[in-house]
Amino acid sequence: MSENLKSKAELEKPVTLEIEGKKFQYPTLKGTEDEKGFDISALRAQTGYITMDNGYANTSSCQSSITFLDGELGILRYRGIPIEQLAEKSNFIEVSYLLIYGHLPTQSELSQFKADITRHTLVNEDLAHLLSGFPRDAHPMAILSAATCALSTYYQDSLNPADPEQVKQNITRLMAKLPTLAAFAYKTSIGQPKIQPKNDLDYCSNFLRMMFAVPSEEYHVPKEVADALNLLLILHADHEQNCSTSTVRLVGSSAANIYASITGGICALWGPLHGGANQAVMEMLEEIHKDGGDVNKYVGLAKDKNSTFKLMGFGHRVYKNFDPRASIIKKACDQVLNKLGVNNPLLEIAKKLEEAALKDSYFIEKKLYPNVDFYSGIIYSALNIPVNMFTVMFAMGRLPGWIAHWKEMTENTSTKIGRPRQIYTGPTKTDYTPISQRRGK
Ligand code: ACO
């Protein structure tokens, strides 16, 4: 184990593994919140064995000081600060600074961070034109990932992950330009002219204006809408080693540049088992609504082993009690809809579905609770964000988390390229068969 590892987590007594009659000792580690692990870096070299861990459910891929979550107790903290406090008192830009740079900013640090981001919101016109080449019905996540990767081509002189100044510049560019690209992707899909950023607006208002303004009319961003977006982005900002963040780390571990690494995260987030669940939840609620609103029928379907139907927005790899983000969003949902005077029948269906599932022994025994995506889509709909943009909104929120993890990883001198092993189950040595002698399967 490296010195760097030793200096961070506290070392405890080693564990002893007995393999084929021989005993081997492995150092244990204890994190600041008492989570325990043992370091098997030397396992294969000493024993010839590797571990098998489907979905990495028991594998710590790194040590990290960014986000703590306890799935049993429903705790989520960014840099030690409870999510409930950040949701109530902070804003997305401050939270982004906290995640990326490790502490709450002073007034001057925050002002500088905001000013830097504001100055970089424009995207190169050539890149903006590139977006027009996508088909109208292209999924905006495809456009966002392509555009994010394409950003690297405009900054080829500053892509060195080991240069802190270049990294800082790229962090600013990503934070500044992702909302512009996201809004441009949407405008392209509906055939409207792109609306350029307006730098006297705050981060969320600027994005909403780029989404909803048209050149022919004045547009004022309703404060309630910007506040609701701000809350959702804070709740999405980080979630330790989830699928997309682990992807960012894995891509970045090869020393790929930050744009390529974040693009990997965007693609991983797209899947319906991860960030794409917010779109899938709305589609599911819509289907239940059209089908007469019988939630018990769908709870039954989700339990049926012969059906592939799952309750989208339910269940989580880590939360086995409740998802603290879902609790905050559920409360906000009622408030936002009231403030905006929106009456969405899907909210009633969502509440009934939650109630029915939480009473059901299948969901109780498997510890399946609503996750962050269960109610977020209803708020996004109330803000007039189209369903296929939901996962893009999630990506905008998760961006500072991805950046923070990429930065933490590249700054850690003990980082190794991510390269899991496998238990091979294919054919043993087989000779090449000439095509004339092959029989089809
Ligand atoms: N509906 C019905 N059954 C479910 C659900 C669900 N939403 N989620 C899990 N289960 C069942 C599984 O079928 C499995 O049953 P089994 O033990 O009889 O085989 C058991 O509960 C355990 O579930 P796994 O899928 O093994 O748990 P895992 O940790 O691998 O997956 C996941 C977690 C992907 C979130 C899963 O719960 C799921 O697919 N949920 C729906 C999609 C979703 O909402 N994703 C968003 C997650 S939050 C986020 O990424 C932002």
XYZ file of C-alpha atoms and ligand atoms in Angstrom:
492
model
C 0.000 0.000 0.000
C 1.295 3.450 -0.847
C 2.345 6.105 1.687
C -0.402 8.333 0.315
C -3.057 5.781 1.245
C -1.575 5.317 4.701
C -1.575 9.001 5.437
C -5.317 9.388 4.782
C -7.349 6.530 6.287
C -6.518 5.354 9.744
C -4.791 1.966 9.814
C -6.276 -0.741 11.978
C -5.254 -4.296 12.786
C -4.769 -6.422 9.665
C -7.288 -9.100 8.680
C -6.162 -12.640 8.057
C -7.399 -14.641 5.069
C -6.846 -18.361 4.889
C -6.472 -19.652 1.343
C -5.563 -23.251 0.531
C -4.355 -23.784 4.098
C -2.046 -20.748 4.130
C -2.681 -17.551 6.073
C -2.231 -14.087 4.582
C -2.573 -10.727 6.274
C -4.061 -7.629 4.672
C -4.032 -4.119 6.155
C -7.389 -2.721 7.191
C -8.439 0.886 6.806
C -10.968 2.971 8.673
C -12.413 6.157 7.199
C -13.373 9.260 9.167
C -16.964 8.022 9.506
C -15.794 4.574 10.659
C -16.425 2.714 7.414
C -14.069 -0.234 7.293
C -12.251 -1.944 4.474
C -9.178 -4.008 3.830
C -6.585 -3.483 1.183
C -6.160 -6.442 -1.145
C -3.644 -4.812 -3.510
C -1.182 -7.648 -2.865
C -3.767 -10.470 -3.007
C -3.090 -11.851 -6.481
C 0.664 -11.587 -6.215
C 0.633 -13.431 -2.872
C -2.106 -16.004 -3.416
C -2.888 -16.251 -7.147
C -6.512 -15.361 -6.344
C -8.536 -12.335 -7.375
C -11.884 -11.237 -5.941
C -15.231 -11.339 -7.743
C -17.614 -8.481 -6.914
C -20.571 -8.146 -9.278
C -21.393 -4.455 -9.817
C -18.518 -3.505 -7.453
C -21.038 -3.484 -4.601
C -18.312 -4.284 -2.035
C -15.349 -2.650 -3.683
C -13.809 0.653 -2.721
C -12.105 1.993 -5.822
C -10.446 4.916 -4.070
C -10.205 6.995 -0.943
C -12.189 10.200 -1.245
C -12.858 13.172 1.000
C -15.628 14.750 -1.091
C -18.968 13.192 -0.174
C -20.143 10.937 2.618
C -23.316 8.940 2.482
C -24.780 6.381 4.826
C -27.437 4.345 3.071
C -28.771 2.765 6.262
C -29.249 6.072 8.068
C -30.174 8.145 4.990
C -27.278 10.581 5.434
C -25.713 12.626 2.622
C -23.031 15.255 3.237
C -20.867 17.258 0.845
C -17.461 17.926 2.432
C -19.072 17.123 5.784
C -22.021 19.520 5.423
C -25.479 17.864 5.547
C -27.430 18.082 2.303
C -30.428 19.463 4.215
C -28.383 22.529 5.284
C -27.000 23.111 1.821
C -30.468 22.777 0.266
C -31.851 25.347 2.676
C -29.002 27.865 2.894
C -26.686 27.594 -0.078
C -26.820 27.954 -3.831
C -25.549 25.779 -6.661
C -22.470 27.857 -7.435
C -21.351 27.911 -3.809
C -21.972 24.152 -3.540
C -19.944 23.626 -6.736
C -17.042 25.555 -5.231
C -17.341 23.537 -2.020
C -17.223 20.230 -3.888
C -14.448 21.183 -6.289
C -12.145 23.150 -3.991
C -12.941 21.447 -0.672
C -14.212 24.332 1.467
C -16.997 26.893 1.527
C -15.700 29.937 -0.365
C -15.054 33.293 1.271
C -16.947 36.208 -0.258
C -14.015 37.121 -2.494
C -13.422 33.488 -3.576
C -17.095 33.130 -4.433
C -17.207 36.424 -6.329
C -14.142 35.436 -8.345
C -15.540 31.952 -9.083
C -18.837 33.441 -10.264
C -17.117 36.119 -12.330
C -14.858 33.545 -14.008
C -17.807 31.321 -14.877
C -19.871 34.246 -16.141
C -17.057 35.400 -18.431
C -16.857 31.997 -20.135
C -20.506 31.235 -20.912
C -20.213 31.762 -24.679
C -19.371 28.780 -26.840
C -17.336 28.945 -30.000
C -19.636 29.633 -32.983
C -18.190 26.692 -34.912
C -19.193 24.378 -32.096
C -22.656 25.952 -31.939
C -23.037 25.262 -35.678
C -22.001 21.659 -35.138
C -25.107 21.153 -33.014
C -27.326 22.021 -35.960
C -26.027 18.919 -37.744
C -27.902 16.563 -35.421
C -31.323 15.225 -36.407
C -34.224 17.123 -34.801
C -35.247 14.136 -32.729
C -31.722 13.434 -31.435
C -31.705 12.784 -27.702
C -30.216 15.860 -26.002
C -27.913 13.603 -23.937
C -26.307 12.449 -27.191
C -25.847 16.064 -28.252
C -24.539 17.123 -24.834
C -21.990 14.331 -24.668
C -20.784 14.972 -28.221
C -20.543 18.719 -27.606
C -18.706 18.277 -24.304
C -16.103 16.055 -25.914
C -15.877 18.493 -28.846
C -15.035 21.312 -26.399
C -11.607 19.697 -25.966
C -10.831 20.465 -29.621
C -11.075 24.209 -28.967
C -8.613 24.137 -26.042
C -5.889 21.859 -27.317
C -3.210 24.058 -25.803
C -4.476 23.536 -22.269
C -5.477 19.907 -21.786
C -2.715 18.789 -19.437
C -4.323 17.158 -16.366
C -1.115 17.729 -14.414
C -1.071 21.525 -14.868
C -3.160 23.167 -12.094
C -3.635 26.433 -14.024
C -4.911 24.619 -17.107
C -7.154 22.441 -14.945
C -8.630 25.542 -13.280
C -9.310 27.107 -16.680
C -11.053 23.975 -17.898
C -13.147 23.725 -14.741
C -14.355 27.273 -15.365
C -15.069 26.526 -19.016
C -17.043 23.371 -18.234
C -19.123 24.996 -15.504
C -19.779 27.988 -17.763
C -20.457 26.268 -21.067
C -22.410 23.135 -20.143
C -25.658 25.088 -19.523
C -25.172 26.966 -22.804
C -24.654 23.715 -24.702
C -27.617 22.092 -22.934
C -29.919 24.981 -23.862
C -28.566 25.039 -27.438
C -29.289 21.293 -27.722
C -32.889 21.979 -26.740
C -33.304 24.956 -29.076
C -31.899 22.878 -31.924
C -34.419 20.110 -31.213
C -37.377 22.495 -31.466
C -36.009 24.489 -34.392
C -35.755 27.806 -32.549
C -32.826 30.212 -32.752
C -30.224 29.756 -30.035
C -30.365 32.358 -27.273
C -26.974 33.645 -26.202
C -26.084 33.832 -22.489
C -26.813 37.015 -20.577
C -24.124 37.624 -18.059
C -26.007 39.822 -15.614
C -28.182 36.850 -14.667
C -27.362 34.224 -12.067
C -26.425 30.696 -13.179
C -29.924 29.177 -13.058
C -31.761 32.227 -14.459
C -29.289 32.462 -17.309
C -29.876 28.821 -18.221
C -33.665 29.191 -18.029
C -33.534 32.255 -20.250
C -31.430 30.422 -22.848
C -34.024 27.612 -22.735
C -37.210 29.618 -22.901
C -36.600 33.078 -24.358
C -37.159 33.828 -28.042
C -35.471 36.735 -29.847
C -38.785 38.378 -30.650
C -39.983 38.841 -27.068
C -38.795 40.027 -23.664
C -38.348 37.190 -21.199
C -38.208 37.458 -17.413
C -37.186 34.431 -15.420
C -39.671 33.812 -12.595
C -37.761 33.730 -9.298
C -39.657 30.633 -8.075
C -38.535 28.751 -11.165
C -34.868 29.728 -10.757
C -35.026 28.844 -7.033
C -36.530 25.429 -7.760
C -33.850 24.698 -10.352
C -31.173 25.835 -7.914
C -32.468 23.331 -5.349
C -32.545 20.433 -7.800
C -29.014 21.151 -9.014
C -27.721 21.206 -5.407
C -29.363 17.852 -4.675
C -27.829 16.314 -7.790
C -24.372 17.811 -7.348
C -22.540 14.752 -6.023
C -23.158 11.238 -4.819
C -19.723 9.709 -4.312
C -18.790 6.660 -6.432
C -22.010 6.246 -8.463
C -21.944 4.808 -11.986
C -21.259 8.077 -13.829
C -18.695 9.385 -11.325
C -16.872 6.060 -11.343
C -16.879 6.307 -15.145
C -15.351 9.791 -14.996
C -12.664 8.429 -12.673
C -12.035 5.377 -14.847
C -11.675 7.419 -18.041
C -9.570 10.024 -16.218
C -7.324 7.355 -14.711
C -5.818 6.844 -18.170
C -4.754 10.533 -17.994
C -7.479 11.407 -20.533
C -8.295 15.114 -20.514
C -11.115 16.484 -18.363
C -13.527 16.976 -21.300
C -13.148 13.350 -22.402
C -13.570 12.171 -18.804
C -16.712 14.234 -18.169
C -18.129 13.033 -21.504
C -17.794 9.474 -20.216
C -19.792 10.494 -17.145
C -22.549 12.053 -19.260
C -22.912 8.838 -21.273
C -23.069 6.699 -18.114
C -25.667 9.013 -16.598
C -27.906 8.603 -19.632
C -28.944 5.036 -18.736
C -32.414 4.533 -17.223
C -30.988 2.672 -14.231
C -29.022 5.823 -13.351
C -29.772 9.447 -14.319
C -32.102 8.433 -17.125
C -34.507 7.226 -14.430
C -36.048 10.718 -14.092
C -37.270 10.532 -17.691
C -38.365 6.908 -17.198
C -40.349 7.864 -14.053
C -42.368 10.466 -15.955
C -43.040 8.032 -18.797
C -44.170 5.440 -16.246
C -46.467 7.895 -14.400
C -47.904 9.014 -17.713
C -48.605 5.388 -18.651
C -50.322 4.703 -15.296
C -52.384 7.877 -15.716
C -53.504 6.920 -19.231
C -54.298 3.419 -17.985
C -56.814 4.762 -15.428
C -54.480 5.438 -12.485
C -54.596 1.994 -10.843
C -51.280 2.107 -8.959
C -51.769 -1.325 -7.380
C -51.742 -2.910 -10.824
C -48.255 -1.467 -11.418
C -46.987 -2.397 -7.955
C -48.125 -5.932 -8.801
C -46.326 -5.809 -12.150
C -43.107 -4.616 -10.495
C -43.224 -7.646 -8.179
C -44.007 -10.126 -10.938
C -40.923 -12.184 -11.739
C -42.298 -12.856 -15.243
C -42.466 -9.144 -16.028
C -39.509 -6.896 -16.784
C -41.371 -3.881 -15.371
C -39.680 -2.073 -12.479
C -40.986 0.832 -10.472
C -38.749 3.513 -11.896
C -37.511 5.958 -9.257
C -37.567 3.192 -6.667
C -34.611 1.388 -5.144
C -31.001 2.346 -4.762
C -27.730 0.485 -4.552
C -26.730 2.285 -1.369
C -29.853 3.739 0.286
C -31.665 0.977 2.132
C -33.771 3.240 4.309
C -34.651 6.461 2.543
C -32.933 8.727 0.066
C -32.538 12.087 1.862
C -32.658 13.887 -1.482
C -36.058 12.323 -2.230
C -37.421 13.584 1.108
C -36.309 17.150 0.295
C -37.643 16.964 -3.263
C -40.999 15.555 -2.195
C -41.523 18.517 0.142
C -40.313 20.987 -2.493
C -42.610 19.432 -5.067
C -45.771 20.469 -3.231
C -44.369 23.961 -2.575
C -43.175 24.564 -6.149
C -46.403 23.353 -7.731
C -48.418 25.529 -5.332
C -46.291 28.610 -6.008
C -46.483 28.142 -9.755
C -50.166 27.272 -9.628
C -49.531 24.018 -11.457
C -51.912 21.143 -10.966
C -50.241 18.005 -12.253
C -52.294 14.803 -11.900
C -49.045 12.840 -12.134
C -48.062 14.148 -8.681
C -51.141 12.522 -7.179
C -50.348 9.281 -8.975
C -46.743 9.434 -7.730
C -47.914 9.909 -4.138
C -50.396 7.034 -4.379
C -47.796 4.817 -5.993
C -45.295 5.598 -3.243
C -47.892 4.905 -0.560
C -48.893 1.580 -2.125
C -45.295 0.446 -2.619
C -44.152 1.415 0.871
C -46.943 -0.726 2.377
C -46.112 -3.721 0.230
C -44.068 -6.544 1.774
C -41.983 -6.992 -1.431
C -40.750 -3.395 -1.260
C -40.384 -3.505 2.541
C -38.335 -6.708 2.502
C -36.101 -5.570 -0.347
C -35.754 -2.130 1.265
C -36.881 -0.301 -1.852
C -37.677 3.378 -1.289
C -38.240 6.319 -3.638
C -34.929 7.722 -4.871
C -33.963 11.227 -5.998
C -35.523 10.685 -9.407
C -38.998 9.763 -8.211
C -40.215 13.328 -7.670
C -37.608 15.423 -9.525
C -39.341 14.949 -12.899
C -42.589 16.389 -11.564
C -40.781 19.565 -10.536
C -38.939 19.749 -13.861
C -42.287 19.412 -15.663
C -43.726 22.223 -13.548
C -40.758 24.350 -14.713
C -41.738 23.459 -18.324
C -38.566 21.483 -18.883
C -39.367 18.834 -21.509
C -39.069 15.216 -20.416
C -36.170 14.367 -22.731
C -34.168 17.215 -21.115
C -34.516 15.816 -17.566
C -31.314 13.797 -17.697
C -29.498 16.797 -19.170
C -30.610 18.770 -16.093
C -29.191 16.005 -13.935
C -25.903 16.227 -15.857
C -25.709 19.981 -15.237
C -26.250 19.321 -11.543
C -23.757 16.455 -11.334
C -21.028 18.353 -13.209
C -19.276 19.828 -10.123
C -19.256 16.388 -8.504
C -17.648 14.820 -11.555
C -15.106 17.638 -11.698
C -14.319 17.302 -7.984
C -13.705 13.553 -8.330
C -11.623 13.932 -11.478
C -9.526 16.600 -9.736
C -9.124 14.599 -6.527
C -8.056 11.580 -8.551
C -5.573 13.380 -10.791
C -4.029 15.178 -7.800
C -3.516 11.920 -5.919
C -0.007 10.647 -6.670
C -1.001 7.067 -5.849
C -3.722 6.924 -8.550
C -3.254 3.987 -10.920
C -4.968 3.402 -14.228
C -8.308 1.645 -13.550
C -8.055 -1.849 -14.903
C -10.212 -4.585 -13.315
C -9.556 -8.268 -13.927
C -11.981 -10.998 -14.923
C -12.715 -14.656 -14.387
C -12.449 -15.966 -17.948
C -15.227 -18.420 -18.912
C -14.652 -18.720 -22.680
C -13.220 -21.623 -24.694
C -9.827 -23.007 -23.821
C -7.166 -23.018 -26.576
C -8.896 -23.718 -29.909
C -7.184 -23.959 -33.296
C -8.171 -21.662 -36.169
C -10.602 -23.336 -38.595
C -10.282 -22.487 -42.313
C -13.540 -20.939 -43.627
C -14.227 -23.908 -45.951
C -14.373 -26.257 -42.955
C -16.609 -24.164 -40.716
C -20.091 -25.321 -39.859
C -22.595 -22.622 -38.896
C -24.018 -22.578 -35.379
N -38.872 -2.195 -8.879
C -39.049 -3.517 -8.591
N -38.096 -4.320 -8.064
C -36.909 -3.770 -7.820
C -36.642 -2.407 -8.071
C -37.672 -1.614 -8.615
N -37.474 -0.320 -8.888
N -35.373 -2.129 -7.730
C -34.848 -3.279 -7.283
N -35.774 -4.270 -7.322
C -35.584 -5.661 -6.877
C -34.697 -6.399 -7.861
O -35.470 -7.046 -8.869
C -33.996 -7.383 -6.945
O -34.890 -8.437 -6.694
P -34.327 -9.941 -6.451
O -33.475 -9.864 -5.224
O -35.579 -10.764 -6.258
O -33.562 -10.294 -7.676
C -33.810 -6.609 -5.647
O -34.860 -5.622 -5.640
C -32.462 -5.910 -5.522
O -32.317 -5.050 -6.642
P -31.007 -4.945 -7.542
O -31.420 -4.517 -8.926
O -30.212 -6.209 -7.405
O -30.256 -3.786 -6.781
P -29.090 -2.908 -7.365
O -28.435 -2.279 -6.196
O -28.233 -3.700 -8.294
O -29.842 -1.797 -8.281
C -31.107 0.103 -8.905
C -30.222 -0.557 -7.828
C -30.400 -0.006 -10.279
C -31.267 1.576 -8.582
C -32.476 -0.617 -8.940
O -33.125 -0.464 -7.691
C -33.370 -0.099 -10.063
O -33.249 -0.585 -11.184
N -34.261 0.900 -9.795
C -35.112 1.499 -10.833
C -34.290 2.518 -11.646
C -33.989 3.785 -10.874
O -34.848 4.380 -10.252
N -32.715 4.215 -10.964
C -32.267 5.479 -10.352
C -31.341 5.207 -9.201
S -30.877 6.698 -8.402
C -29.756 7.374 -9.472
O -29.010 6.717 -10.133
C -29.725 8.775 -9.536
